[in-house]
mmCIF file of C-alpha atoms in Angstrom:
data_model
loop_
_atom_site.group_PDB
_atom_site.id
_atom_site.type_symbol
_atom_site.label_atom_id
_atom_site.label_comp_id
_atom_site.label_asym_id
_atom_site.label_seq_id
_atom_site.Cartn_x
_atom_site.Cartn_y
_atom_site.Cartn_z
ATOM 1 C CA MET A 1346 0.034 0.093 -0.100
ATOM 2 C CA LEU A 1347 2.857 2.469 0.900
ATOM 3 C CA LYS A 1348 4.697 1.560 -2.624
ATOM 4 C CA LEU A 1349 1.412 2.492 -4.422
ATOM 5 C CA LEU A 1350 0.986 5.670 -2.306
ATOM 6 C CA ASN A 1351 4.534 6.731 -3.245
ATOM 7 C CA LEU A 1352 3.692 6.289 -6.947
ATOM 8 C CA LEU A 1353 0.617 8.453 -6.740
ATOM 9 C CA LYS A 1354 1.706 11.047 -4.057
ATOM 10 C CA ASP A 1355 2.774 13.631 -6.589
ATOM 11 C CA GLY A 1356 -1.066 14.288 -7.632
ATOM 12 C CA ARG A 1357 -0.595 13.365 -11.266
ATOM 13 C CA PHE A 1358 -2.341 10.785 -13.415
ATOM 14 C CA HIS A 1359 -0.955 7.308 -13.506
ATOM 15 C CA SER A 1360 -2.125 4.546 -15.680
ATOM 16 C CA GLY A 1361 -3.338 1.183 -14.207
ATOM 17 C CA GLU A 1362 -0.751 -0.474 -16.518
ATOM 18 C CA ALA A 1363 2.117 1.553 -15.378
ATOM 19 C CA LEU A 1364 1.299 1.249 -11.771
ATOM 20 C CA GLY A 1365 0.926 -2.527 -12.239
ATOM 21 C CA ALA A 1366 4.254 -2.670 -14.034
ATOM 22 C CA ALA A 1367 5.880 -0.681 -11.191
ATOM 23 C CA LEU A 1368 4.494 -2.945 -8.453
ATOM 24 C CA GLY A 1369 4.772 -6.158 -10.464
ATOM 25 C CA VAL A 1370 1.117 -6.944 -10.152
ATOM 26 C CA SER A 1371 -1.991 -7.094 -12.574
ATOM 27 C CA ARG A 1372 -4.219 -3.968 -13.335
ATOM 28 C CA SER A 1373 -7.052 -5.765 -11.441
ATOM 29 C CA ALA A 1374 -4.775 -6.061 -8.356
ATOM 30 C CA VAL A 1375 -4.019 -2.370 -8.602
ATOM 31 C CA TRP A 1376 -7.696 -1.733 -8.812
ATOM 32 C CA LYS A 1377 -8.340 -3.603 -5.558
ATOM 33 C CA GLN A 1378 -5.500 -1.813 -3.955
ATOM 34 C CA LEU A 1379 -6.811 1.652 -4.921
ATOM 35 C CA GLN A 1380 -10.211 0.520 -3.476
ATOM 36 C CA HIS A 1381 -8.485 -0.379 -0.254
ATOM 37 C CA LEU A 1382 -6.636 3.065 -0.191
ATOM 38 C CA GLU A 1383 -9.976 4.773 -0.564
ATOM 39 C CA SER A 1384 -11.931 2.878 2.157
ATOM 40 C CA GLU A 1385 -9.008 2.230 4.621
ATOM 41 C CA LEU A 1386 -7.153 5.582 4.489
ATOM 42 C CA ASN A 1387 -10.230 7.868 3.446
ATOM 43 C CA LEU A 1388 -8.335 9.050 0.350
ATOM 44 C CA THR A 1389 -10.237 10.413 -2.780
ATOM 45 C CA ILE A 1390 -8.872 9.124 -6.018
ATOM 46 C CA HIS A 1391 -10.026 10.333 -9.282
ATOM 47 C CA LYS A 1392 -10.368 7.555 -12.012
ATOM 48 C CA VAL A 1393 -10.504 8.987 -15.625
ATOM 49 C CA ARG A 1394 -10.761 6.568 -18.612
ATOM 50 C CA GLY A 1395 -7.783 6.764 -20.980
ATOM 51 C CA ARG A 1396 -5.756 8.846 -18.270
ATOM 52 C CA GLY A 1397 -5.697 6.647 -15.242
ATOM 53 C CA TYR A 1398 -5.700 7.382 -11.532
ATOM 54 C CA GLN A 1399 -4.970 10.524 -9.596
ATOM 55 C CA LEU A 1400 -5.180 11.600 -5.870
ATOM 56 C CA ALA A 1401 -7.410 14.480 -5.216
ATOM 57 C CA THR A 1402 -4.771 16.128 -3.367
ATOM 58 C CA PRO A 1403 -0.950 15.513 -3.570
ATOM 59 C CA LEU A 1404 0.497 13.588 -0.475
ATOM 60 C CA ASN A 1405 3.618 14.596 1.527
ATOM 61 C CA LEU A 1406 4.618 11.482 3.289
ATOM 62 C CA LEU A 1407 6.957 11.430 6.172
ATOM 63 C CA GLU A 1408 10.545 10.151 5.230
ATOM 64 C CA SER A 1409 13.717 10.091 7.360
ATOM 65 C CA GLN A 1410 15.927 11.018 4.586
ATOM 66 C CA ALA A 1411 13.792 14.026 3.659
ATOM 67 C CA ILE A 1412 13.644 15.157 7.432
ATOM 68 C CA ALA A 1413 17.442 14.781 7.688
ATOM 69 C CA SER A 1414 17.739 17.069 4.479
ATOM 70 C CA PHE A 1415 16.148 19.930 6.213
ATOM 71 C CA ALA A 1416 17.740 19.373 9.729
ATOM 72 C CA GLU A 1417 20.786 21.102 11.287
ATOM 73 C CA GLY A 1418 22.826 20.042 14.258
ATOM 74 C CA GLU A 1419 21.886 16.921 16.368
ATOM 75 C CA GLN A 1420 19.142 14.692 15.041
ATOM 76 C CA TRP A 1421 17.057 12.477 17.355
ATOM 77 C CA PRO A 1422 16.414 9.023 16.119
ATOM 78 C CA LEU A 1423 13.084 8.599 14.212
ATOM 79 C CA PHE A 1424 10.539 5.754 14.407
ATOM 80 C CA ILE A 1425 8.099 6.555 11.534
ATOM 81 C CA HIS A 1426 4.893 4.527 11.278
ATOM 82 C CA GLU A 1427 2.212 4.190 8.556
ATOM 83 C CA THR A 1428 -0.521 3.607 11.129
ATOM 84 C CA ILE A 1429 -0.376 3.222 14.931
ATOM 85 C CA ASP A 1430 -2.696 3.463 17.796
ATOM 86 C CA SER A 1431 -1.011 6.513 19.309
ATOM 87 C CA THR A 1432 2.599 7.924 19.033
ATOM 88 C CA ASN A 1433 2.623 8.610 22.796
ATOM 89 C CA ALA A 1434 1.722 5.040 23.598
ATOM 90 C CA GLU A 1435 4.313 3.720 21.166
ATOM 91 C CA GLY A 1436 6.845 6.064 22.860
ATOM 92 C CA LEU A 1437 6.048 4.696 26.218
ATOM 93 C CA ARG A 1438 6.261 1.006 24.997
ATOM 94 C CA LEU A 1439 9.751 1.807 23.346
ATOM 95 C CA ALA A 1440 11.034 3.380 26.497
ATOM 96 C CA ALA A 1441 9.847 0.444 28.533
ATOM 97 C CA ALA A 1442 11.506 -1.915 26.097
ATOM 98 C CA GLY A 1443 14.936 -0.211 26.674
ATOM 99 C CA GLN A 1444 15.149 2.283 23.677
ATOM 100 C CA VAL A 1445 17.597 4.959 24.640
ATOM 101 C CA ALA A 1446 16.067 8.248 24.895
ATOM 102 C CA PRO A 1447 15.763 10.887 23.468
ATOM 103 C CA PHE A 1448 13.998 9.684 20.344
ATOM 104 C CA VAL A 1449 11.018 10.669 18.338
ATOM 105 C CA VAL A 1450 7.858 8.625 16.991
ATOM 106 C CA LEU A 1451 5.998 9.912 14.188
ATOM 107 C CA ALA A 1452 2.936 8.356 12.319
ATOM 108 C CA GLU A 1453 0.972 9.110 9.181
ATOM 109 C CA ARG A 1454 -2.270 8.048 11.041
ATOM 110 C CA GLN A 1455 -3.269 7.295 14.628
ATOM 111 C CA SER A 1456 -6.182 4.887 15.345
ATOM 112 C CA ALA A 1457 -6.385 5.988 18.899
ATOM 113 C CA GLY A 1458 -5.012 9.464 19.112
ATOM 114 C CA ARG A 1459 -5.209 11.057 22.550
ATOM 115 C CA GLY A 1460 -5.691 14.651 23.809
ATOM 116 C CA ARG A 1461 -5.655 16.178 27.180
ATOM 117 C CA ARG A 1462 -8.375 14.910 29.678
ATOM 118 C CA GLY A 1463 -8.987 11.667 27.805
ATOM 119 C CA ARG A 1464 -10.237 13.375 24.556
ATOM 120 C CA HIS A 1465 -9.967 11.664 21.104
ATOM 121 C CA TRP A 1466 -7.364 13.371 18.878
ATOM 122 C CA VAL A 1467 -8.740 13.289 15.227
ATOM 123 C CA SER A 1468 -5.904 11.892 13.157
ATOM 124 C CA PRO A 1469 -6.552 11.627 9.147
ATOM 125 C CA PHE A 1470 -3.973 9.862 7.182
ATOM 126 C CA ALA A 1471 -0.918 12.089 5.905
ATOM 127 C CA GLU A 1472 -2.439 15.363 6.669
ATOM 128 C CA ASN A 1473 -1.278 16.338 10.057
ATOM 129 C CA LEU A 1474 1.710 15.952 12.275
ATOM 130 C CA TYR A 1475 1.600 13.260 15.133
ATOM 131 C CA TYR A 1476 4.738 13.647 17.023
ATOM 132 C CA SER A 1477 6.079 12.258 20.303
ATOM 133 C CA LEU A 1478 9.472 13.138 21.719
ATOM 134 C CA VAL A 1479 10.568 10.872 24.572
ATOM 135 C CA LEU A 1480 13.270 12.193 27.163
ATOM 136 C CA ARG A 1481 14.703 10.566 30.110
ATOM 137 C CA VAL A 1482 14.692 12.707 33.207
ATOM 138 C CA ASP A 1483 17.177 11.935 36.016
ATOM 139 C CA GLY A 1484 15.861 13.160 39.392
ATOM 140 C CA GLY A 1485 14.527 16.521 40.168
ATOM 141 C CA MET A 1486 11.004 17.640 39.693
ATOM 142 C CA ARG A 1487 12.461 20.976 38.549
ATOM 143 C CA GLN A 1488 13.025 19.627 35.243
ATOM 144 C CA LEU A 1489 9.238 19.077 34.749
ATOM 145 C CA GLU A 1490 8.054 22.357 35.913
ATOM 146 C CA GLY A 1491 6.380 24.311 33.274
ATOM 147 C CA LEU A 1492 7.641 21.842 30.569
ATOM 148 C CA SER A 1493 4.440 21.742 28.626
ATOM 149 C CA LEU A 1494 4.424 25.579 28.403
ATOM 150 C CA VAL A 1495 7.976 25.591 27.004
ATOM 151 C CA VAL A 1496 6.948 22.950 24.413
ATOM 152 C CA GLY A 1497 4.019 25.159 23.483
ATOM 153 C CA LEU A 1498 6.493 28.023 23.016
ATOM 154 C CA ALA A 1499 8.673 25.945 20.803
ATOM 155 C CA VAL A 1500 5.706 24.962 18.668
ATOM 156 C CA MET A 1501 4.432 28.488 18.353
ATOM 157 C CA ARG A 1502 7.756 29.786 17.091
ATOM 158 C CA THR A 1503 8.034 26.996 14.757
ATOM 159 C CA LEU A 1504 4.550 27.807 13.225
ATOM 160 C CA GLN A 1505 5.608 31.541 13.141
ATOM 161 C CA ALA A 1506 8.779 30.695 11.054
ATOM 162 C CA PHE A 1507 6.318 28.881 8.678
ATOM 163 C CA GLY A 1508 4.466 32.497 8.268
ATOM 164 C CA LEU A 1509 1.775 31.928 10.868
ATOM 165 C CA LYS A 1510 2.452 35.262 12.649
ATOM 166 C CA ASP A 1511 -0.817 35.278 14.393
ATOM 167 C CA ALA A 1512 -0.039 32.015 16.249
ATOM 168 C CA GLY A 1513 -0.198 32.402 20.066
ATOM 169 C CA LEU A 1514 -0.570 30.413 23.193
ATOM 170 C CA LYS A 1515 -3.529 29.419 25.467
ATOM 171 C CA TRP A 1516 -2.825 28.097 28.998
ATOM 172 C CA PRO A 1517 -1.683 25.449 29.659
ATOM 173 C CA ASN A 1518 -0.493 24.191 26.203
ATOM 174 C CA ASP A 1519 -2.576 24.922 23.256
ATOM 175 C CA VAL A 1520 -1.471 26.956 20.366
ATOM 176 C CA LEU A 1521 -4.063 29.198 18.673
ATOM 177 C CA VAL A 1522 -4.394 31.181 15.528
ATOM 178 C CA LYS A 1523 -7.200 33.691 15.457
ATOM 179 C CA GLY A 1524 -8.952 31.987 18.322
ATOM 180 C CA ARG A 1525 -8.997 28.536 16.701
ATOM 181 C CA LYS A 1526 -6.914 25.654 17.908
ATOM 182 C CA ILE A 1527 -3.976 24.501 15.604
ATOM 183 C CA THR A 1528 -1.915 22.505 18.077
ATOM 184 C CA GLY A 1529 -2.424 20.323 21.123
ATOM 185 C CA ILE A 1530 0.091 19.119 23.567
ATOM 186 C CA LEU A 1531 0.028 16.039 25.896
ATOM 187 C CA LEU A 1532 2.663 14.998 28.391
ATOM 188 C CA GLU A 1533 2.757 11.633 29.831
ATOM 189 C CA LEU A 1534 5.083 10.494 32.536
ATOM 190 C CA VAL A 1535 6.419 6.861 33.416
ATOM 191 C CA GLY A 1536 8.832 6.137 36.289
ATOM 192 C CA ASP A 1537 9.781 7.859 39.481
ATOM 193 C CA PRO A 1538 9.981 11.611 38.881
ATOM 194 C CA ALA A 1539 12.060 11.899 42.027
ATOM 195 C CA ASP A 1540 14.580 9.358 40.591
ATOM 196 C CA VAL A 1541 14.726 8.315 37.052
ATOM 197 C CA CYS A 1542 11.726 8.675 34.669
ATOM 198 C CA HIS A 1543 10.702 9.006 31.124
ATOM 199 C CA VAL A 1544 8.380 11.863 29.813
ATOM 200 C CA VAL A 1545 6.642 11.749 26.350
ATOM 201 C CA LEU A 1546 5.976 15.153 24.826
ATOM 202 C CA GLY A 1547 3.024 14.412 22.470
ATOM 203 C CA ILE A 1548 2.461 17.243 19.977
ATOM 204 C CA GLY A 1549 -0.415 17.170 17.352
ATOM 205 C CA VAL A 1550 -0.294 20.001 14.754
ATOM 206 C CA ASN A 1551 -3.032 20.477 12.171
ATOM 207 C CA VAL A 1552 -0.888 20.974 9.071
ATOM 208 C CA ASN A 1553 -2.817 20.249 5.695
ATOM 209 C CA MET A 1554 -6.227 19.149 7.069
ATOM 210 C CA GLN A 1555 -9.008 21.095 5.343
ATOM 211 C CA ALA A 1556 -12.099 19.446 6.597
ATOM 212 C CA SER A 1557 -12.853 16.944 9.270
ATOM 213 C CA GLU A 1558 -15.727 15.498 11.325
ATOM 214 C CA GLY A 1559 -15.694 14.684 14.957
ATOM 215 C CA ILE A 1560 -13.854 17.878 16.193
ATOM 216 C CA ASP A 1561 -15.865 19.509 18.823
ATOM 217 C CA GLN A 1562 -14.190 22.802 18.979
ATOM 218 C CA GLN A 1563 -13.090 25.574 16.612
ATOM 219 C CA TRP A 1564 -9.962 24.688 14.701
ATOM 220 C CA THR A 1565 -7.676 25.546 11.823
ATOM 221 C CA SER A 1566 -4.637 24.299 10.061
ATOM 222 C CA MET A 1567 -1.465 25.604 8.712
ATOM 223 C CA ARG A 1568 -2.793 25.169 5.154
ATOM 224 C CA ALA A 1569 -6.114 26.824 5.865
ATOM 225 C CA GLU A 1570 -4.139 29.823 7.235
ATOM 226 C CA SER A 1571 -1.491 30.026 4.582
ATOM 227 C CA GLY A 1572 -3.273 28.875 1.612
ATOM 228 C CA GLN A 1573 -0.334 26.606 0.890
ATOM 229 C CA LEU A 1574 0.374 22.770 1.056
ATOM 230 C CA VAL A 1575 2.932 22.478 3.973
ATOM 231 C CA ASP A 1576 6.013 20.129 3.619
ATOM 232 C CA ARG A 1577 5.480 17.881 6.773
ATOM 233 C CA ASN A 1578 9.305 16.816 6.601
ATOM 234 C CA ARG A 1579 10.531 20.316 6.695
ATOM 235 C CA LEU A 1580 8.137 20.884 9.504
ATOM 236 C CA VAL A 1581 9.425 17.907 11.695
ATOM 237 C CA ALA A 1582 12.984 19.136 10.988
ATOM 238 C CA LEU A 1583 12.439 22.768 12.218
ATOM 239 C CA LEU A 1584 10.351 21.593 15.300
ATOM 240 C CA GLY A 1585 13.169 19.367 16.371
ATOM 241 C CA GLN A 1586 15.653 22.194 16.113
ATOM 242 C CA GLN A 1587 13.460 24.462 18.121
ATOM 243 C CA LEU A 1588 12.742 21.914 20.788
ATOM 244 C CA GLN A 1589 16.246 21.338 21.212
ATOM 245 C CA ARG A 1590 17.102 24.935 21.848
ATOM 246 C CA GLU A 1591 14.251 25.565 24.247
ATOM 247 C CA LEU A 1592 14.556 22.276 26.176
ATOM 248 C CA ALA A 1593 18.390 22.932 26.547
ATOM 249 C CA ARG A 1594 17.548 26.338 27.964
ATOM 250 C CA HIS A 1595 14.691 24.889 30.171
ATOM 251 C CA ARG A 1596 17.245 22.304 31.651
ATOM 252 C CA ARG A 1597 19.667 24.909 32.496
ATOM 253 C CA TYR A 1598 17.522 27.828 33.843
ATOM 254 C CA GLY A 1599 14.118 26.258 34.686
ATOM 255 C CA PHE A 1600 10.835 27.680 33.531
ATOM 256 C CA ALA A 1601 11.409 30.999 35.277
ATOM 257 C CA ALA A 1602 13.573 32.015 32.328
ATOM 258 C CA PHE A 1603 10.554 31.732 29.974
ATOM 259 C CA GLN A 1604 7.912 33.192 32.244
ATOM 260 C CA GLU A 1605 7.932 36.922 30.719
ATOM 261 C CA GLU A 1606 8.045 35.698 27.191
ATOM 262 C CA TRP A 1607 5.351 33.084 27.519
ATOM 263 C CA GLU A 1608 3.054 35.752 29.340
ATOM 264 C CA GLN A 1609 3.809 37.996 26.138
ATOM 265 C CA ALA A 1610 2.514 35.171 23.776
ATOM 266 C CA HIS A 1611 -0.613 34.402 25.994
ATOM 267 C CA LEU A 1612 -3.599 35.370 23.807
ATOM 268 C CA TRP A 1613 -5.796 35.493 26.890
ATOM 269 C CA GLN A 1614 -3.591 37.713 29.101
ATOM 270 C CA GLY A 1615 -5.805 40.237 31.085
ATOM 271 C CA ARG A 1616 -8.948 38.389 29.744
ATOM 272 C CA LYS A 1617 -12.122 37.261 31.978
ATOM 273 C CA VAL A 1618 -11.767 33.501 32.096
ATOM 274 C CA SER A 1619 -13.330 30.444 33.858
ATOM 275 C CA LEU A 1620 -11.088 27.770 35.151
ATOM 276 C CA VAL A 1621 -12.912 24.672 35.076
ATOM 277 C CA ALA A 1622 -12.199 21.171 36.933
ATOM 278 C CA GLY A 1623 -14.946 18.715 36.680
ATOM 279 C CA THR A 1624 -18.090 20.366 38.003
ATOM 280 C CA THR A 1625 -16.002 23.016 39.759
ATOM 281 C CA ARG A 1626 -15.838 26.478 38.030
ATOM 282 C CA ILE A 1627 -13.715 29.467 39.167
ATOM 283 C CA ASP A 1628 -14.084 32.751 37.481
ATOM 284 C CA GLY A 1629 -11.487 35.379 37.302
ATOM 285 C CA VAL A 1630 -8.984 37.262 35.286
ATOM 286 C CA ALA A 1631 -5.774 35.779 33.667
ATOM 287 C CA ARG A 1632 -2.798 37.579 34.969
ATOM 288 C CA GLY A 1633 -0.095 35.230 33.613
ATOM 289 C CA VAL A 1634 1.798 32.341 35.001
ATOM 290 C CA ASP A 1635 4.078 31.769 37.904
ATOM 291 C CA GLY A 1636 7.659 30.454 38.018
ATOM 292 C CA GLN A 1637 6.569 26.859 37.852
ATOM 293 C CA GLY A 1638 4.070 27.407 34.999
ATOM 294 C CA GLY A 1639 0.979 27.460 37.057
ATOM 295 C CA LEU A 1640 -1.935 29.852 35.950
ATOM 296 C CA ARG A 1641 -2.013 33.069 37.956
ATOM 297 C CA LEU A 1642 -5.849 33.981 38.204
ATOM 298 C CA GLU A 1643 -7.154 37.146 39.831
ATOM 299 C CA VAL A 1644 -10.339 35.993 41.929
ATOM 300 C CA ASP A 1645 -12.493 38.693 43.591
ATOM 301 C CA GLY A 1646 -9.331 40.998 43.667
ATOM 302 C CA VAL A 1647 -6.916 38.311 45.066
ATOM 303 C CA GLU A 1648 -4.380 36.669 43.029
ATOM 304 C CA LYS A 1649 -4.233 32.710 43.352
ATOM 305 C CA SER A 1650 -2.077 30.234 41.324
ATOM 306 C CA PHE A 1651 -3.517 26.982 39.828
ATOM 307 C CA SER A 1652 -1.807 24.121 38.301
ATOM 308 C CA GLY A 1653 -2.792 20.521 37.151
ATOM 309 C CA GLY A 1654 -3.409 18.440 34.079
ATOM 310 C CA GLU A 1655 -7.208 18.094 34.400
ATOM 311 C CA LEU A 1656 -7.741 21.963 34.367
ATOM 312 C CA SER A 1657 -9.349 23.648 31.561
ATOM 313 C CA LEU A 1658 -9.389 27.320 30.692
ATOM 314 C CA ARG A 1659 -12.226 28.938 28.881
ATOM 315 C CA LEU A 1660 -13.149 32.571 28.053
ATOM 316 C CA ARG A 1661 -16.047 33.976 29.860
ATOM 317 C CA ASP A 1662 -18.977 34.914 28.024
ATOM 318 C CA ASP A 1663 -18.955 38.584 28.991
ATOM 319 C CA SER A 1664 -15.207 39.117 27.945
#
């Protein structure tokens, strides 16, 4: 299936005879494989008599060599999958099996992609970026303080380098463009955070997706904002470089070194918000973040700090 996709990915017409010759199969076998691509991967393939078969949209498949061609400096080992349950889950499995960190897991599609608070992450084939970086942390909770916020900054700067100047942050770890979500970040931890543990930095970026069902919030994509097809291999390379820089600074100085710049990028700074945890709701004004990455919220004239993976921040209706 991947060989056939590589033949079709340019978005041009290819005859069934030429495809069969390249794959060493009959034209009828090519036809069956094309039907499988349409049903299994939800791809649209145009069929024109006398011209052959054409993908409705060119595909930009992930390739380690292409990523390396864009990269500068140190490159983390890459594990690229056509289909997987979740890149975060695979990262945790590899760490448990003894794979030396840091390393990156990528996928063209996720069958069980996860977001924060147990949400499903919609993961269409070869359209977006499903990226998990696994790090080893040796002792000291300080290395984990504000880590997801630092990752958000790195992603935001990467998107800005691609021309999305309106990209900004929403606490704790979403990236928005014009109020619509373009990136989600999910950190998962395994091991003893007081001794040796592994942390998986899961990053989902809407890259070339133009339409999708099953997303229950306003969203956008890099392609929707720029009007151009984005090279996902270049995106992986530039994101890796940005993460290396920011994570090295975080290891050396902690989150306090990022506090001011994170607040400058926070789109809801000074806005009336509601902090929701289950059935509990706290109304206040977003004043920024503390030195550990917790939300500073002014509640009835008193500033308080809040942190936790199950918290959700929403704009108040009257803001």
